[in-house]
Amino acid sequence: MQQPLNVAITGAAGQISYALLFRLIAGELAGNQQSLSLRLLEVPEALPMLEGVVMELADCAAPLLRDVVVTADPEVAFRDADLVFLLGARPRGPGMERRDLLQGNAEIFSRQGRALNEVARRSVKVLVVGNPANTNALIALRNAPELSPRNFSAMTRLDHNRALSLLAAQCGCEVGEVKRIAIWGNHSTSQFPDLSHATVSGRSALALVGDDWFRGSFIPTVQQRGASVIQVRGKSSAASAANAALGQMRSWIGATPGGDWVSMAVLSDGSYGIAEGIVYSFPVTTAGGDFQIARDLPIGDFARERMQASAAELLEERAMVEHLFPV
Ligand code: NDP
């Protein structure tokens, strides 16, 4: 058995965490030879409930679970952390404006960014799920100047998976036959789920499904899928969000299969004319614990307009919180 991986999870008493933890200790993150040390962070009010989750973790008698630390202190949770899932975020309250939500979360993610800067492993991988995920990731990385921005990403894997599944259903094929789906932009309804480069068994997806279905049905269905789940289930998606968080982290520490990519929101380096300094979802390949934005994709006018619209939303979000960034 190798040295345990230190895995920190915030919002650990929440519903996404509840769907994630038991898959982690079953070996779905780093294989069934890799033991885990879990560090679970919660706000003080949620610690009693988290104790119940810890009892259930113990009751799994999982051979891979080395130990569990429960804390309300980010510096305890993130000490020597290898992998971090930032799930906890302030939920939108009644009458709350987007600015209030962003600023409430800015406090949480600034503090967590500073703690990561101080105590996490320099190789740490931090995946932000708590919404607004892209801007929360930006706040965290700006507060962690001694870590590379490449240590941070925000989750758009759920959008990617939704797009994959929807296209496969439309084509009547297996998801494994679909390649090169891309999610561009913000994890919000401004995101651009793109089929321009997608293939189904090597054939152009757009040629198979047609532009009308792509623009009129596929794009809005993917953009609004979260709201549709809430409408039908009465609660937000948790199991599929946990599945996507697990998938994004697994891709990040592993490697994408040849000829394919995944979508990940990372700090923009100006690729494809997207403004630098926002956390924006790109198609990326991964290998050796690192990611590369897919290069030299041809971008048509329709796609460019959609990609820039989502970038504009992220620039607006940044403008609402940048006075809180350290200089
Ligand atoms: P969930 O576990 O359901 O969701 C956690 C976060 O993930 C939310 O911000 C949610 O955004 C976001 N999210 C991103 N993608 C998705 C998706 N596809 N579907 C659903 N959610 C998504 O929230 P709970 O309320 O069950 O639990 C949150 C926990 O976080 C609570 O226990 C709370 O105490 C804790 N918390 C911890 C903090 C900390 O550790 N410092 C700070 C604040 C809260 P959205 O709200 O838009 O659905």
PDB file of N, CA and C and ligand atoms in Angstrom, residues 10-17 41-43 46 87-92 108 112 129-131 133 155 158 162 187 226 230 236-238 240-241, ligand 1:
ATOM      1  N   THR A  10     -14.577  20.304   1.586  1.00  0.00           N
ATOM      2  CA  THR A  10     -15.336  21.308   2.336  1.00  0.00           C
ATOM      3  C   THR A  10     -16.824  21.121   2.047  1.00  0.00           C
ATOM      4  N   GLY A  11     -17.645  21.654   2.940  1.00  0.00           N
ATOM      5  CA  GLY A  11     -19.084  21.403   2.789  1.00  0.00           C
ATOM      6  C   GLY A  11     -19.348  19.920   2.959  1.00  0.00           C
ATOM      7  N   ALA A  12     -18.576  19.295   3.858  1.00  0.00           N
ATOM      8  CA  ALA A  12     -18.530  17.830   3.936  1.00  0.00           C
ATOM      9  C   ALA A  12     -19.809  17.210   4.477  1.00  0.00           C
ATOM     10  N   ALA A  13     -20.666  18.027   5.110  1.00  0.00           N
ATOM     11  CA  ALA A  13     -21.951  17.476   5.573  1.00  0.00           C
ATOM     12  C   ALA A  13     -23.051  17.661   4.531  1.00  0.00           C
ATOM     13  N   GLY A  14     -22.705  18.229   3.394  1.00  0.00           N
ATOM     14  CA  GLY A  14     -23.703  18.530   2.365  1.00  0.00           C
ATOM     15  C   GLY A  14     -24.039  17.326   1.496  1.00  0.00           C
ATOM     16  N   GLN A  15     -24.964  17.547   0.569  1.00  0.00           N
ATOM     17  CA  GLN A  15     -25.454  16.392  -0.209  1.00  0.00           C
ATOM     18  C   GLN A  15     -24.481  15.937  -1.297  1.00  0.00           C
ATOM     19  N   ILE A  16     -23.715  16.831  -1.877  1.00  0.00           N
ATOM     20  CA  ILE A  16     -22.732  16.365  -2.878  1.00  0.00           C
ATOM     21  C   ILE A  16     -21.659  15.526  -2.180  1.00  0.00           C
ATOM     22  N   SER A  17     -21.218  16.029  -1.029  1.00  0.00           N
ATOM     23  CA  SER A  17     -20.214  15.283  -0.271  1.00  0.00           C
ATOM     24  C   SER A  17     -20.730  13.887   0.082  1.00  0.00           C
ATOM     25  N   LEU A  41     -14.080  19.448   6.212  1.00  0.00           N
ATOM     26  CA  LEU A  41     -14.284  20.796   6.741  1.00  0.00           C
ATOM     27  C   LEU A  41     -15.766  21.148   6.701  1.00  0.00           C
ATOM     28  N   GLU A  42     -16.242  21.706   7.781  1.00  0.00           N
ATOM     29  CA  GLU A  42     -17.623  22.209   7.814  1.00  0.00           C
ATOM     30  C   GLU A  42     -17.696  23.475   8.658  1.00  0.00           C
ATOM     31  N   VAL A  43     -18.785  24.207   8.485  1.00  0.00           N
ATOM     32  CA  VAL A  43     -19.059  25.329   9.381  1.00  0.00           C
ATOM     33  C   VAL A  43     -19.440  24.724  10.746  1.00  0.00           C
ATOM     34  N   ALA A  46     -22.681  22.776  11.337  1.00  0.00           N
ATOM     35  CA  ALA A  46     -22.917  21.504  10.626  1.00  0.00           C
ATOM     36  C   ALA A  46     -22.028  20.371  11.144  1.00  0.00           C
ATOM     37  N   LEU A  87     -16.449  22.038  -1.978  1.00  0.00           N
ATOM     38  CA  LEU A  87     -17.881  21.870  -2.273  1.00  0.00           C
ATOM     39  C   LEU A  87     -18.732  22.921  -1.564  1.00  0.00           C
ATOM     40  N   GLY A  88     -18.354  23.295  -0.362  1.00  0.00           N
ATOM     41  CA  GLY A  88     -19.183  24.185   0.456  1.00  0.00           C
ATOM     42  C   GLY A  88     -19.182  25.603  -0.083  1.00  0.00           C
ATOM     43  N   ALA A  89     -20.346  26.198  -0.159  1.00  0.00           N
ATOM     44  CA  ALA A  89     -20.461  27.592  -0.596  1.00  0.00           C
ATOM     45  C   ALA A  89     -21.735  28.152  -0.010  1.00  0.00           C
ATOM     46  N   ARG A  90     -21.780  29.486   0.089  1.00  0.00           N
ATOM     47  CA  ARG A  90     -22.990  30.107   0.624  1.00  0.00           C
ATOM     48  C   ARG A  90     -24.122  29.970  -0.390  1.00  0.00           C
ATOM     49  N   PRO A  91     -25.235  29.377  -0.007  1.00  0.00           N
ATOM     50  CA  PRO A  91     -26.335  29.247  -0.976  1.00  0.00           C
ATOM     51  C   PRO A  91     -27.039  30.584  -1.187  1.00  0.00           C
ATOM     52  N   ARG A  92     -27.690  30.715  -2.331  1.00  0.00           N
ATOM     53  CA  ARG A  92     -28.442  31.937  -2.616  1.00  0.00           C
ATOM     54  C   ARG A  92     -29.662  32.001  -1.684  1.00  0.00           C
ATOM     55  N   ILE A 108     -15.490  33.429   2.009  1.00  0.00           N
ATOM     56  CA  ILE A 108     -15.174  32.006   2.247  1.00  0.00           C
ATOM     57  C   ILE A 108     -13.966  31.584   1.416  1.00  0.00           C
ATOM     58  N   GLN A 112     -10.133  30.409   2.377  1.00  0.00           N
ATOM     59  CA  GLN A 112      -9.665  29.064   2.017  1.00  0.00           C
ATOM     60  C   GLN A 112      -8.434  29.146   1.107  1.00  0.00           C
ATOM     61  N   VAL A 129     -16.231  23.350  -6.705  1.00  0.00           N
ATOM     62  CA  VAL A 129     -17.574  22.946  -7.132  1.00  0.00           C
ATOM     63  C   VAL A 129     -18.611  23.956  -6.645  1.00  0.00           C
ATOM     64  N   GLY A 130     -18.408  24.484  -5.432  1.00  0.00           N
ATOM     65  CA  GLY A 130     -19.369  25.433  -4.837  1.00  0.00           C
ATOM     66  C   GLY A 130     -19.575  26.632  -5.736  1.00  0.00           C
ATOM     67  N   ASN A 131     -20.820  27.004  -5.938  1.00  0.00           N
ATOM     68  CA  ASN A 131     -21.152  28.082  -6.889  1.00  0.00           C
ATOM     69  C   ASN A 131     -21.105  29.468  -6.260  1.00  0.00           C
ATOM     70  N   ALA A 133     -18.910  28.754  -9.170  1.00  0.00           N
ATOM     71  CA  ALA A 133     -17.658  28.006  -9.077  1.00  0.00           C
ATOM     72  C   ALA A 133     -16.477  28.699  -9.767  1.00  0.00           C
ATOM     73  N   MET A 155     -15.357  23.225 -11.689  1.00  0.00           N
ATOM     74  CA  MET A 155     -15.986  22.059 -12.331  1.00  0.00           C
ATOM     75  C   MET A 155     -16.938  22.443 -13.458  1.00  0.00           C
ATOM     76  N   LEU A 158     -19.686  18.276 -15.125  1.00  0.00           N
ATOM     77  CA  LEU A 158     -21.089  17.847 -15.139  1.00  0.00           C
ATOM     78  C   LEU A 158     -21.764  18.335 -16.422  1.00  0.00           C
ATOM     79  N   ARG A 162     -23.345  15.959 -19.234  1.00  0.00           N
ATOM     80  CA  ARG A 162     -24.727  16.156 -19.689  1.00  0.00           C
ATOM     81  C   ARG A 162     -24.767  16.253 -21.209  1.00  0.00           C
ATOM     82  N   HIS A 187     -19.727  28.097 -15.583  1.00  0.00           N
ATOM     83  CA  HIS A 187     -20.694  27.071 -15.161  1.00  0.00           C
ATOM     84  C   HIS A 187     -21.979  27.808 -14.773  1.00  0.00           C
ATOM     85  N   GLY A 226     -29.501  21.809 -14.885  1.00  0.00           N
ATOM     86  CA  GLY A 226     -29.518  21.871 -13.420  1.00  0.00           C
ATOM     87  C   GLY A 226     -30.899  22.265 -12.921  1.00  0.00           C
ATOM     88  N   ILE A 230     -33.843  20.147 -10.626  1.00  0.00           N
ATOM     89  CA  ILE A 230     -34.475  20.691  -9.415  1.00  0.00           C
ATOM     90  C   ILE A 230     -35.995  20.653  -9.567  1.00  0.00           C
ATOM     91  N   SER A 236     -31.566  19.880  -5.743  1.00  0.00           N
ATOM     92  CA  SER A 236     -30.552  20.003  -6.796  1.00  0.00           C
ATOM     93  C   SER A 236     -29.835  18.666  -6.993  1.00  0.00           C
ATOM     94  N   SER A 237     -29.200  18.558  -8.153  1.00  0.00           N
ATOM     95  CA  SER A 237     -28.477  17.326  -8.471  1.00  0.00           C
ATOM     96  C   SER A 237     -27.317  17.177  -7.501  1.00  0.00           C
ATOM     97  N   ALA A 238     -27.170  16.011  -6.935  1.00  0.00           N
ATOM     98  CA  ALA A 238     -26.044  15.800  -6.021  1.00  0.00           C
ATOM     99  C   ALA A 238     -25.214  14.607  -6.486  1.00  0.00           C
ATOM    100  N   SER A 240     -25.039  13.222  -9.502  1.00  0.00           N
ATOM    101  CA  SER A 240     -24.352  13.473 -10.780  1.00  0.00           C
ATOM    102  C   SER A 240     -23.270  14.533 -10.609  1.00  0.00           C
ATOM    103  N   ALA A 241     -23.476  15.466  -9.650  1.00  0.00           N
ATOM    104  CA  ALA A 241     -22.430  16.468  -9.386  1.00  0.00           C
ATOM    105  C   ALA A 241     -21.224  15.787  -8.738  1.00  0.00           C
TER     106      ALA A 241
HETATM  107  P1  NDP B   1     -24.606  20.710  -2.037  1.00  0.00           P
HETATM  108  O1  NDP B   1     -23.649  19.731  -1.484  1.00  0.00           O
HETATM  109  O2  NDP B   1     -25.786  20.240  -2.788  1.00  0.00           O
HETATM  110  O3  NDP B   1     -23.851  21.753  -3.021  1.00  0.00           O
HETATM  111  C1  NDP B   1     -22.628  22.339  -2.651  1.00  0.00           C
HETATM  112  C2  NDP B   1     -22.259  23.393  -3.636  1.00  0.00           C
HETATM  113  O4  NDP B   1     -22.046  22.815  -4.916  1.00  0.00           O
HETATM  114  C3  NDP B   1     -23.312  24.474  -3.832  1.00  0.00           C
HETATM  115  O5  NDP B   1     -22.645  25.728  -3.919  1.00  0.00           O
HETATM  116  C4  NDP B   1     -23.928  24.107  -5.153  1.00  0.00           C
HETATM  117  O6  NDP B   1     -24.380  25.255  -5.868  1.00  0.00           O
HETATM  118  C5  NDP B   1     -22.709  23.586  -5.876  1.00  0.00           C
HETATM  119  N1  NDP B   1     -22.964  22.874  -7.116  1.00  0.00           N
HETATM  120  C6  NDP B   1     -22.201  22.961  -8.205  1.00  0.00           C
HETATM  121  N2  NDP B   1     -22.679  22.233  -9.196  1.00  0.00           N
HETATM  122  C7  NDP B   1     -23.786  21.661  -8.741  1.00  0.00           C
HETATM  123  C8  NDP B   1     -24.735  20.818  -9.327  1.00  0.00           C
HETATM  124  N3  NDP B   1     -24.665  20.426 -10.561  1.00  0.00           N
HETATM  125  N4  NDP B   1     -25.751  20.393  -8.578  1.00  0.00           N
HETATM  126  C9  NDP B   1     -25.863  20.799  -7.306  1.00  0.00           C
HETATM  127  N5  NDP B   1     -24.995  21.627  -6.716  1.00  0.00           N
HETATM  128  C10 NDP B   1     -23.980  22.064  -7.428  1.00  0.00           C
HETATM  129  O7  NDP B   1     -25.081  21.723  -0.912  1.00  0.00           O
HETATM  130  P2  NDP B   1     -25.609  21.456   0.535  1.00  0.00           P
HETATM  131  O8  NDP B   1     -26.355  22.668   0.902  1.00  0.00           O
HETATM  132  O9  NDP B   1     -26.200  20.085   0.696  1.00  0.00           O
HETATM  133  O10 NDP B   1     -24.253  21.428   1.377  1.00  0.00           O
HETATM  134  C11 NDP B   1     -23.367  22.479   1.406  1.00  0.00           C
HETATM  135  C12 NDP B   1     -22.595  22.348   2.711  1.00  0.00           C
HETATM  136  O11 NDP B   1     -21.574  23.333   2.668  1.00  0.00           O
HETATM  137  C13 NDP B   1     -23.431  22.599   3.963  1.00  0.00           C
HETATM  138  O12 NDP B   1     -23.251  21.506   4.819  1.00  0.00           O
HETATM  139  C14 NDP B   1     -22.817  23.879   4.553  1.00  0.00           C
HETATM  140  O13 NDP B   1     -22.769  23.841   5.955  1.00  0.00           O
HETATM  141  C15 NDP B   1     -21.431  23.824   3.970  1.00  0.00           C
HETATM  142  N6  NDP B   1     -20.708  25.072   3.879  1.00  0.00           N
HETATM  143  C16 NDP B   1     -19.400  24.973   4.232  1.00  0.00           C
HETATM  144  C17 NDP B   1     -18.594  26.053   4.191  1.00  0.00           C
HETATM  145  C18 NDP B   1     -17.197  25.883   4.619  1.00  0.00           C
HETATM  146  O14 NDP B   1     -16.725  24.758   4.686  1.00  0.00           O
HETATM  147  N7  NDP B   1     -16.506  26.973   4.930  1.00  0.00           N
HETATM  148  C19 NDP B   1     -19.077  27.365   3.735  1.00  0.00           C
HETATM  149  C20 NDP B   1     -20.466  27.364   3.335  1.00  0.00           C
HETATM  150  C21 NDP B   1     -21.241  26.226   3.404  1.00  0.00           C
HETATM  151  P3  NDP B   1     -25.902  25.741  -5.835  1.00  0.00           P
HETATM  152  O15 NDP B   1     -26.113  26.342  -4.459  1.00  0.00           O
HETATM  153  O16 NDP B   1     -25.933  26.743  -6.946  1.00  0.00           O
HETATM  154  O17 NDP B   1     -26.747  24.522  -6.078  1.00  0.00           O
END
